[in-house]
Short mmCIF file of N, CA and C in Angstrom, two decimals:
data_model
loop_
_atom_site.label_atom_id
_atom_site.label_comp_id
_atom_site.label_asym_id
_atom_site.label_seq_id
_atom_site.Cartn_x
_atom_site.Cartn_y
_atom_site.Cartn_z
N TYR A 30 90.88 123.54 76.93
CA TYR A 30 91.45 123.12 78.19
C TYR A 30 92.27 124.27 78.77
N GLN A 31 91.98 124.64 80.01
CA GLN A 31 92.66 125.80 80.59
C GLN A 31 93.56 125.39 81.75
N CYS A 32 94.75 125.98 81.79
CA CYS A 32 95.74 125.70 82.82
C CYS A 32 95.89 126.88 83.75
N THR A 33 96.05 126.60 85.05
CA THR A 33 96.37 127.63 86.02
C THR A 33 97.81 127.50 86.44
N THR A 34 98.33 128.52 87.12
CA THR A 34 99.72 128.50 87.52
C THR A 34 99.81 128.28 89.02
N VAL A 35 100.77 127.43 89.42
CA VAL A 35 101.05 127.15 90.81
C VAL A 35 102.38 127.72 91.17
N LEU A 36 102.44 128.50 92.30
CA LEU A 36 103.70 129.09 92.71
C LEU A 36 104.49 128.14 93.58
N LEU A 37 105.73 127.87 93.26
CA LEU A 37 106.65 127.12 94.08
C LEU A 37 107.79 128.01 94.49
N PRO A 38 108.53 127.67 95.57
CA PRO A 38 109.61 128.54 96.03
C PRO A 38 110.62 128.85 94.96
N SER A 39 110.93 127.88 94.06
CA SER A 39 112.02 128.13 93.14
C SER A 39 111.54 128.68 91.77
N HIS A 40 110.33 128.25 91.33
CA HIS A 40 109.84 128.70 90.07
C HIS A 40 108.34 128.41 89.96
N ARG A 41 107.75 128.84 88.86
CA ARG A 41 106.27 128.62 88.62
C ARG A 41 106.10 127.37 87.75
N ILE A 42 105.11 126.56 88.11
CA ILE A 42 104.74 125.39 87.28
C ILE A 42 103.24 125.51 87.05
N GLY A 43 102.84 125.33 85.83
CA GLY A 43 101.42 125.37 85.49
C GLY A 43 100.78 124.07 85.98
N GLU A 44 99.44 124.09 86.21
CA GLU A 44 98.67 122.93 86.68
C GLU A 44 98.84 121.77 85.70
N CYS A 45 98.85 122.04 84.38
CA CYS A 45 98.99 120.97 83.40
C CYS A 45 100.35 120.32 83.52
N GLU A 46 101.39 121.14 83.74
CA GLU A 46 102.73 120.57 83.91
C GLU A 46 102.80 119.76 85.15
N SER A 47 102.16 120.21 86.23
CA SER A 47 102.15 119.50 87.52
C SER A 47 101.51 118.16 87.36
N LYS A 48 100.39 118.08 86.62
CA LYS A 48 99.71 116.79 86.41
C LYS A 48 100.60 115.86 85.61
N MET A 49 101.32 116.46 84.64
CA MET A 49 102.19 115.70 83.75
C MET A 49 103.33 115.10 84.59
N ILE A 50 103.90 115.89 85.51
CA ILE A 50 104.98 115.41 86.36
C ILE A 50 104.48 114.27 87.23
N THR A 51 103.27 114.41 87.81
CA THR A 51 102.73 113.39 88.66
C THR A 51 102.52 112.08 87.81
N LEU A 52 102.05 112.19 86.63
CA LEU A 52 101.84 111.08 85.77
C LEU A 52 103.18 110.39 85.41
N LEU A 53 104.22 111.20 85.16
CA LEU A 53 105.55 110.63 84.84
C LEU A 53 106.14 109.90 86.05
N ILE A 54 105.94 110.46 87.23
CA ILE A 54 106.44 109.81 88.48
C ILE A 54 105.75 108.47 88.67
N PHE A 55 104.39 108.45 88.52
CA PHE A 55 103.62 107.21 88.69
C PHE A 55 104.01 106.21 87.69
N SER A 56 104.18 106.61 86.41
CA SER A 56 104.60 105.71 85.36
C SER A 56 105.98 105.11 85.66
N SER A 57 106.89 105.93 86.15
CA SER A 57 108.26 105.50 86.52
C SER A 57 108.20 104.44 87.63
N LEU A 58 107.32 104.68 88.62
CA LEU A 58 107.17 103.74 89.74
C LEU A 58 106.64 102.38 89.22
N LEU A 59 105.70 102.40 88.30
CA LEU A 59 105.18 101.15 87.75
C LEU A 59 106.27 100.40 86.99
N LEU A 60 107.04 101.10 86.18
CA LEU A 60 108.15 100.47 85.45
C LEU A 60 109.17 99.92 86.38
N LEU A 61 109.48 100.59 87.47
CA LEU A 61 110.46 100.13 88.46
C LEU A 61 109.87 98.86 89.12
N GLN A 62 108.63 98.84 89.47
CA GLN A 62 108.03 97.68 90.12
C GLN A 62 108.07 96.49 89.17
N GLN A 63 107.77 96.66 87.91
CA GLN A 63 107.82 95.58 86.94
C GLN A 63 109.24 95.12 86.72
N SER A 64 110.18 96.02 86.74
CA SER A 64 111.60 95.66 86.59
C SER A 64 112.04 94.82 87.83
N LEU A 65 111.66 95.22 89.02
CA LEU A 65 112.03 94.47 90.20
C LEU A 65 111.38 93.09 90.23
N ALA A 66 110.15 93.03 89.78
CA ALA A 66 109.45 91.72 89.76
C ALA A 66 110.15 90.72 88.84
N THR A 67 110.67 91.22 87.70
CA THR A 67 111.40 90.28 86.82
C THR A 67 112.80 89.96 87.43
N ARG A 68 113.34 90.81 88.18
CA ARG A 68 114.64 90.55 88.79
C ARG A 68 114.55 89.58 89.95
N PHE A 69 113.43 89.59 90.68
CA PHE A 69 113.23 88.76 91.86
C PHE A 69 112.20 87.70 91.49
N GLU A 70 112.56 86.76 90.67
CA GLU A 70 111.67 85.68 90.25
C GLU A 70 111.54 84.65 91.36
N SER A 71 110.49 83.92 91.32
CA SER A 71 110.24 82.88 92.32
C SER A 71 111.19 81.70 92.15
N THR A 72 111.64 81.18 93.28
CA THR A 72 112.56 80.04 93.31
C THR A 72 111.99 78.84 94.08
N CYS A 73 110.68 78.82 94.28
CA CYS A 73 110.06 77.79 95.08
C CYS A 73 110.19 76.39 94.40
N GLU A 74 110.68 75.42 95.14
CA GLU A 74 110.83 74.11 94.53
C GLU A 74 110.70 73.01 95.62
N THR A 75 110.47 71.80 95.14
CA THR A 75 110.40 70.64 96.00
C THR A 75 111.79 69.98 96.00
N ILE A 76 112.37 69.86 97.21
CA ILE A 76 113.74 69.32 97.26
C ILE A 76 113.81 68.23 98.37
N PRO A 77 114.74 67.29 98.24
CA PRO A 77 114.88 66.26 99.28
C PRO A 77 115.58 66.84 100.52
N SER A 78 115.17 66.29 101.68
CA SER A 78 115.88 66.66 102.90
C SER A 78 116.00 65.38 103.72
N LYS A 79 116.84 65.40 104.71
CA LYS A 79 117.03 64.28 105.61
C LYS A 79 116.52 64.66 107.02
N ILE A 80 115.67 63.79 107.58
CA ILE A 80 115.18 64.04 108.92
C ILE A 80 115.30 62.77 109.78
N HIS A 81 115.23 62.92 111.07
CA HIS A 81 115.31 61.81 112.02
C HIS A 81 113.90 61.65 112.59
N ILE A 82 113.36 60.42 112.44
CA ILE A 82 112.00 60.14 112.98
C ILE A 82 112.14 59.24 114.20
N THR A 83 111.42 59.57 115.26
CA THR A 83 111.33 58.70 116.48
C THR A 83 109.89 58.50 116.78
N LYS A 84 109.53 57.24 116.99
CA LYS A 84 108.13 56.95 117.32
C LYS A 84 108.13 56.00 118.53
N GLU A 85 107.29 56.36 119.51
CA GLU A 85 107.22 55.55 120.75
C GLU A 85 105.90 54.76 120.70
N GLU A 86 105.93 53.55 121.21
CA GLU A 86 104.72 52.71 121.33
C GLU A 86 104.44 52.40 122.81
N TYR A 87 103.17 52.65 123.22
CA TYR A 87 102.81 52.44 124.61
C TYR A 87 101.77 51.32 124.70
N SER A 88 101.75 50.63 125.86
CA SER A 88 100.79 49.64 126.18
C SER A 88 99.42 50.30 126.55
N LYS A 89 98.38 49.50 126.68
CA LYS A 89 97.09 50.05 127.07
C LYS A 89 97.17 50.68 128.49
N SER A 90 98.09 50.18 129.34
CA SER A 90 98.27 50.76 130.69
C SER A 90 99.22 51.97 130.64
N LYS A 91 99.54 52.41 129.42
CA LYS A 91 100.38 53.61 129.25
C LYS A 91 101.85 53.46 129.63
N GLU A 92 102.35 52.22 129.56
CA GLU A 92 103.77 51.94 129.77
C GLU A 92 104.48 51.99 128.42
N LEU A 93 105.70 52.52 128.40
CA LEU A 93 106.50 52.54 127.17
C LEU A 93 106.92 51.11 126.86
N MET A 94 106.55 50.63 125.62
CA MET A 94 106.90 49.26 125.23
C MET A 94 108.17 49.29 124.39
N ARG A 95 108.23 50.24 123.45
CA ARG A 95 109.43 50.34 122.60
C ARG A 95 109.51 51.71 121.95
N THR A 96 110.67 52.05 121.53
CA THR A 96 110.98 53.28 120.84
C THR A 96 111.70 52.89 119.56
N CYS A 97 111.20 53.38 118.43
CA CYS A 97 111.83 53.04 117.09
C CYS A 97 112.25 54.36 116.44
N GLU A 98 113.37 54.30 115.69
CA GLU A 98 113.86 55.51 115.02
C GLU A 98 114.54 55.17 113.72
N GLU A 99 114.66 56.24 112.88
CA GLU A 99 115.31 56.03 111.58
C GLU A 99 115.62 57.41 110.96
N ASP A 100 116.72 57.52 110.23
CA ASP A 100 117.00 58.68 109.43
C ASP A 100 116.42 58.42 108.05
N ILE A 101 115.56 59.36 107.57
CA ILE A 101 114.93 59.16 106.25
C ILE A 101 115.09 60.40 105.35
N GLU A 102 114.94 60.18 104.07
CA GLU A 102 114.88 61.27 103.11
C GLU A 102 113.40 61.56 102.86
N LEU A 103 113.11 62.86 102.91
CA LEU A 103 111.74 63.35 102.80
C LEU A 103 111.75 64.65 102.04
N ASN A 104 110.72 64.86 101.18
CA ASN A 104 110.62 66.13 100.44
C ASN A 104 110.28 67.25 101.37
N LYS A 105 110.75 68.47 100.93
CA LYS A 105 110.38 69.69 101.63
C LYS A 105 110.25 70.83 100.60
N CYS A 106 109.49 71.86 100.96
CA CYS A 106 109.41 73.02 100.10
C CYS A 106 110.43 74.04 100.54
N GLU A 107 111.10 74.64 99.58
CA GLU A 107 112.12 75.65 99.91
C GLU A 107 112.26 76.64 98.77
N GLY A 108 112.41 77.90 99.13
CA GLY A 108 112.60 78.94 98.12
C GLY A 108 111.84 80.19 98.47
N SER A 109 111.82 81.12 97.55
CA SER A 109 111.13 82.39 97.77
C SER A 109 110.16 82.63 96.58
N CYS A 110 109.22 83.51 96.86
CA CYS A 110 108.18 83.84 95.84
C CYS A 110 108.15 85.35 95.69
N ALA A 111 108.05 85.79 94.46
CA ALA A 111 108.00 87.23 94.19
C ALA A 111 106.69 87.81 94.77
N SER A 112 106.83 88.77 95.66
CA SER A 112 105.69 89.49 96.25
C SER A 112 105.94 90.96 96.07
N GLY A 113 104.88 91.74 96.24
CA GLY A 113 105.08 93.17 96.08
C GLY A 113 103.90 93.98 96.56
N THR A 114 104.14 95.29 96.62
CA THR A 114 103.12 96.28 96.99
C THR A 114 103.24 97.42 95.98
N GLN A 115 102.07 97.85 95.49
CA GLN A 115 102.11 98.99 94.56
C GLN A 115 100.95 99.92 94.86
N PRO A 116 101.12 101.17 94.58
CA PRO A 116 100.02 102.16 94.86
C PRO A 116 98.78 101.78 94.07
N SER A 117 97.60 101.97 94.72
CA SER A 117 96.33 101.66 94.09
C SER A 117 95.24 102.61 94.59
N ALA A 118 94.55 103.25 93.68
CA ALA A 118 93.43 104.13 94.05
C ALA A 118 92.21 103.31 94.38
N MET A 119 92.22 102.04 94.02
CA MET A 119 91.06 101.18 94.22
C MET A 119 91.03 100.53 95.61
N ASP A 120 92.15 100.46 96.30
CA ASP A 120 92.27 99.84 97.59
C ASP A 120 92.16 100.86 98.68
N ARG A 121 91.43 100.53 99.78
CA ARG A 121 91.26 101.46 100.90
C ARG A 121 92.55 101.93 101.52
N SER A 122 93.53 101.02 101.61
CA SER A 122 94.84 101.36 102.17
C SER A 122 95.67 102.26 101.26
N GLY A 123 95.27 102.31 99.99
CA GLY A 123 96.02 103.06 99.00
C GLY A 123 97.08 102.20 98.31
N PHE A 124 97.15 100.93 98.70
CA PHE A 124 98.15 100.01 98.10
C PHE A 124 97.52 98.71 97.79
N ASN A 125 98.01 98.10 96.70
CA ASN A 125 97.58 96.75 96.31
C ASN A 125 98.76 95.87 96.72
N LYS A 126 98.47 94.90 97.62
CA LYS A 126 99.52 94.00 98.14
C LYS A 126 99.38 92.66 97.53
N ASP A 127 100.48 92.11 97.01
CA ASP A 127 100.48 90.81 96.41
C ASP A 127 101.50 89.94 97.12
N CYS A 128 101.08 89.18 98.12
CA CYS A 128 102.00 88.37 98.94
C CYS A 128 101.89 86.90 98.53
N LYS A 129 103.07 86.30 98.21
CA LYS A 129 103.09 84.87 97.84
C LYS A 129 104.10 84.15 98.75
N CYS A 130 103.72 82.87 99.07
CA CYS A 130 104.54 82.03 99.94
C CYS A 130 104.83 80.71 99.24
N CYS A 131 106.03 80.15 99.47
CA CYS A 131 106.42 78.90 98.93
C CYS A 131 105.91 77.79 99.83
N ARG A 132 105.04 76.91 99.30
CA ARG A 132 104.54 75.80 100.10
C ARG A 132 103.96 74.67 99.23
N GLU A 133 103.53 73.60 99.85
CA GLU A 133 103.11 72.41 99.15
C GLU A 133 101.78 72.63 98.41
N GLY A 134 101.76 72.14 97.16
CA GLY A 134 100.52 72.20 96.39
C GLY A 134 99.65 70.98 96.69
N SER A 135 100.31 69.91 97.16
CA SER A 135 99.59 68.71 97.57
C SER A 135 100.53 67.89 98.46
N TYR A 136 99.96 66.86 99.07
CA TYR A 136 100.73 65.95 99.87
C TYR A 136 100.66 64.56 99.26
N ARG A 137 101.64 63.77 99.66
CA ARG A 137 101.53 62.34 99.33
C ARG A 137 101.87 61.55 100.62
N GLU A 138 101.16 60.48 100.79
CA GLU A 138 101.39 59.65 101.98
C GLU A 138 102.46 58.60 101.66
N ARG A 139 103.35 58.40 102.62
CA ARG A 139 104.36 57.39 102.48
C ARG A 139 104.36 56.51 103.74
N THR A 140 104.59 55.24 103.53
CA THR A 140 104.73 54.32 104.69
C THR A 140 106.22 54.04 104.79
N ILE A 141 106.76 54.37 105.97
CA ILE A 141 108.17 54.26 106.29
C ILE A 141 108.37 53.12 107.33
N THR A 142 109.40 52.33 107.11
CA THR A 142 109.75 51.30 108.09
C THR A 142 110.93 51.79 108.93
N LEU A 143 110.69 51.82 110.25
CA LEU A 143 111.78 52.25 111.18
C LEU A 143 112.47 50.93 111.63
N HIS A 144 113.76 50.86 111.40
CA HIS A 144 114.54 49.62 111.59
C HIS A 144 115.31 49.58 112.93
N SER A 145 115.36 50.64 113.66
CA SER A 145 116.07 50.65 114.90
C SER A 145 115.14 50.79 116.08
N CYS A 146 114.82 49.66 116.71
CA CYS A 146 113.80 49.67 117.80
C CYS A 146 114.50 49.19 119.11
N TYR A 147 114.10 49.88 120.20
CA TYR A 147 114.69 49.60 121.51
C TYR A 147 113.60 49.44 122.54
N ASP A 148 113.90 48.61 123.56
CA ASP A 148 112.93 48.44 124.67
C ASP A 148 113.07 49.62 125.63
N GLN A 149 112.32 49.67 126.69
CA GLN A 149 112.33 50.77 127.65
C GLN A 149 113.63 50.95 128.38
N ASP A 150 114.49 49.90 128.35
CA ASP A 150 115.81 49.97 128.99
C ASP A 150 116.91 50.35 128.01
N GLY A 151 116.54 50.56 126.71
CA GLY A 151 117.52 50.95 125.70
C GLY A 151 118.21 49.80 124.97
N HIS A 152 117.71 48.54 125.18
CA HIS A 152 118.27 47.37 124.49
C HIS A 152 117.65 47.23 123.13
N LYS A 153 118.50 46.97 122.13
CA LYS A 153 117.97 46.82 120.75
C LYS A 153 117.15 45.54 120.65
N LEU A 154 115.96 45.72 120.01
CA LEU A 154 115.04 44.60 119.87
C LEU A 154 115.33 43.84 118.55
N ASP A 155 114.89 42.56 118.55
CA ASP A 155 115.01 41.75 117.33
C ASP A 155 113.70 41.05 117.10
N GLY A 156 113.63 40.34 116.01
CA GLY A 156 112.36 39.62 115.67
C GLY A 156 111.30 40.60 115.18
N THR A 157 110.02 40.26 115.48
CA THR A 157 108.91 41.12 114.98
C THR A 157 108.86 42.48 115.59
N LEU A 158 109.46 42.68 116.76
CA LEU A 158 109.47 43.97 117.44
C LEU A 158 110.64 44.88 116.98
N ALA A 159 111.52 44.36 116.10
CA ALA A 159 112.70 45.08 115.68
C ALA A 159 112.38 46.20 114.65
N THR A 160 111.20 46.17 114.06
CA THR A 160 110.79 47.18 113.10
C THR A 160 109.40 47.72 113.40
N MET A 161 109.13 48.88 112.91
CA MET A 161 107.81 49.51 113.07
C MET A 161 107.49 50.28 111.83
N GLN A 162 106.25 50.23 111.35
CA GLN A 162 105.83 51.01 110.19
C GLN A 162 105.04 52.24 110.64
N VAL A 163 105.40 53.34 110.04
CA VAL A 163 104.63 54.62 110.29
C VAL A 163 104.24 55.23 108.95
N THR A 164 103.10 55.93 108.94
CA THR A 164 102.65 56.62 107.73
C THR A 164 102.82 58.08 107.96
N ILE A 165 103.48 58.76 106.99
CA ILE A 165 103.70 60.17 107.10
C ILE A 165 103.22 60.89 105.79
N LYS A 166 102.95 62.20 105.91
CA LYS A 166 102.64 62.97 104.76
C LYS A 166 103.88 63.78 104.38
N GLU A 167 104.18 63.89 103.10
CA GLU A 167 105.26 64.74 102.67
C GLU A 167 104.78 65.67 101.55
N PRO A 168 105.41 66.84 101.48
CA PRO A 168 104.99 67.80 100.42
C PRO A 168 105.23 67.25 99.02
N ASP A 169 104.39 67.53 98.12
CA ASP A 169 104.50 67.16 96.72
C ASP A 169 104.11 68.39 95.89
N ALA A 170 104.90 68.66 94.88
CA ALA A 170 104.60 69.78 93.94
C ALA A 170 104.54 71.11 94.66
N CYS A 171 105.65 71.56 95.22
CA CYS A 171 105.72 72.88 95.91
C CYS A 171 105.62 73.98 94.87
N LYS A 172 104.89 75.06 95.21
CA LYS A 172 104.79 76.25 94.34
C LYS A 172 104.37 77.46 95.15
N CYS A 173 104.31 78.58 94.51
CA CYS A 173 103.94 79.82 95.14
C CYS A 173 102.45 79.97 95.24
N PHE A 174 101.91 80.22 96.44
CA PHE A 174 100.50 80.45 96.69
C PHE A 174 100.29 81.78 97.40
N ALA A 175 99.10 82.30 97.30
CA ALA A 175 98.80 83.54 98.01
C ALA A 175 98.92 83.29 99.52
N CYS A 176 99.61 84.19 100.21
CA CYS A 176 99.81 84.03 101.67
C CYS A 176 98.44 83.93 102.33
N GLY A 177 98.31 83.02 103.30
CA GLY A 177 97.08 82.90 104.05
C GLY A 177 96.02 82.03 103.37
N SER A 178 96.32 81.52 102.14
CA SER A 178 95.30 80.71 101.49
C SER A 178 95.27 79.30 102.18
N GLU A 179 94.18 78.61 101.96
CA GLU A 179 93.97 77.31 102.62
C GLU A 179 94.97 76.26 102.21
N LEU A 180 95.43 75.44 103.15
CA LEU A 180 96.35 74.36 102.87
C LEU A 180 95.63 73.18 102.19
N PRO A 181 96.33 72.41 101.39
CA PRO A 181 95.70 71.24 100.78
C PRO A 181 95.43 70.19 101.88
N ARG A 182 94.47 69.30 101.61
CA ARG A 182 94.17 68.22 102.58
C ARG A 182 94.82 66.93 102.21
#
């Protein structure tokens, strides 16, 4: 194996030493990337949240019949996911990108009863019109997914 010498402004470095320095720099970058990945772990989780739901009901002639509302507890996805970019000779851009997003792994349907219903003049209703049932989807089993991947149905 033969080495040639490369001239630099401050001193001479042989081609073999130059390749070794490049390899050491690349290895150091990989170790740094692995170290950062363990430091920035994913925190994606399913947590409860409180939201206000309002649902309006209209007649066939499109007149407002009643408005019902309720504050409810509902799951949501929250947190961060470890993502990164590293040099890659295999990728056209020169980098391998690994992007992850915190989102629902599945949904579950819930039927909610809204207990505060009002007529079009704002008067509270009673009897059978005093409540309304609505079906909603809420996130279940949140986790990290590849960014841009298809949502569950």
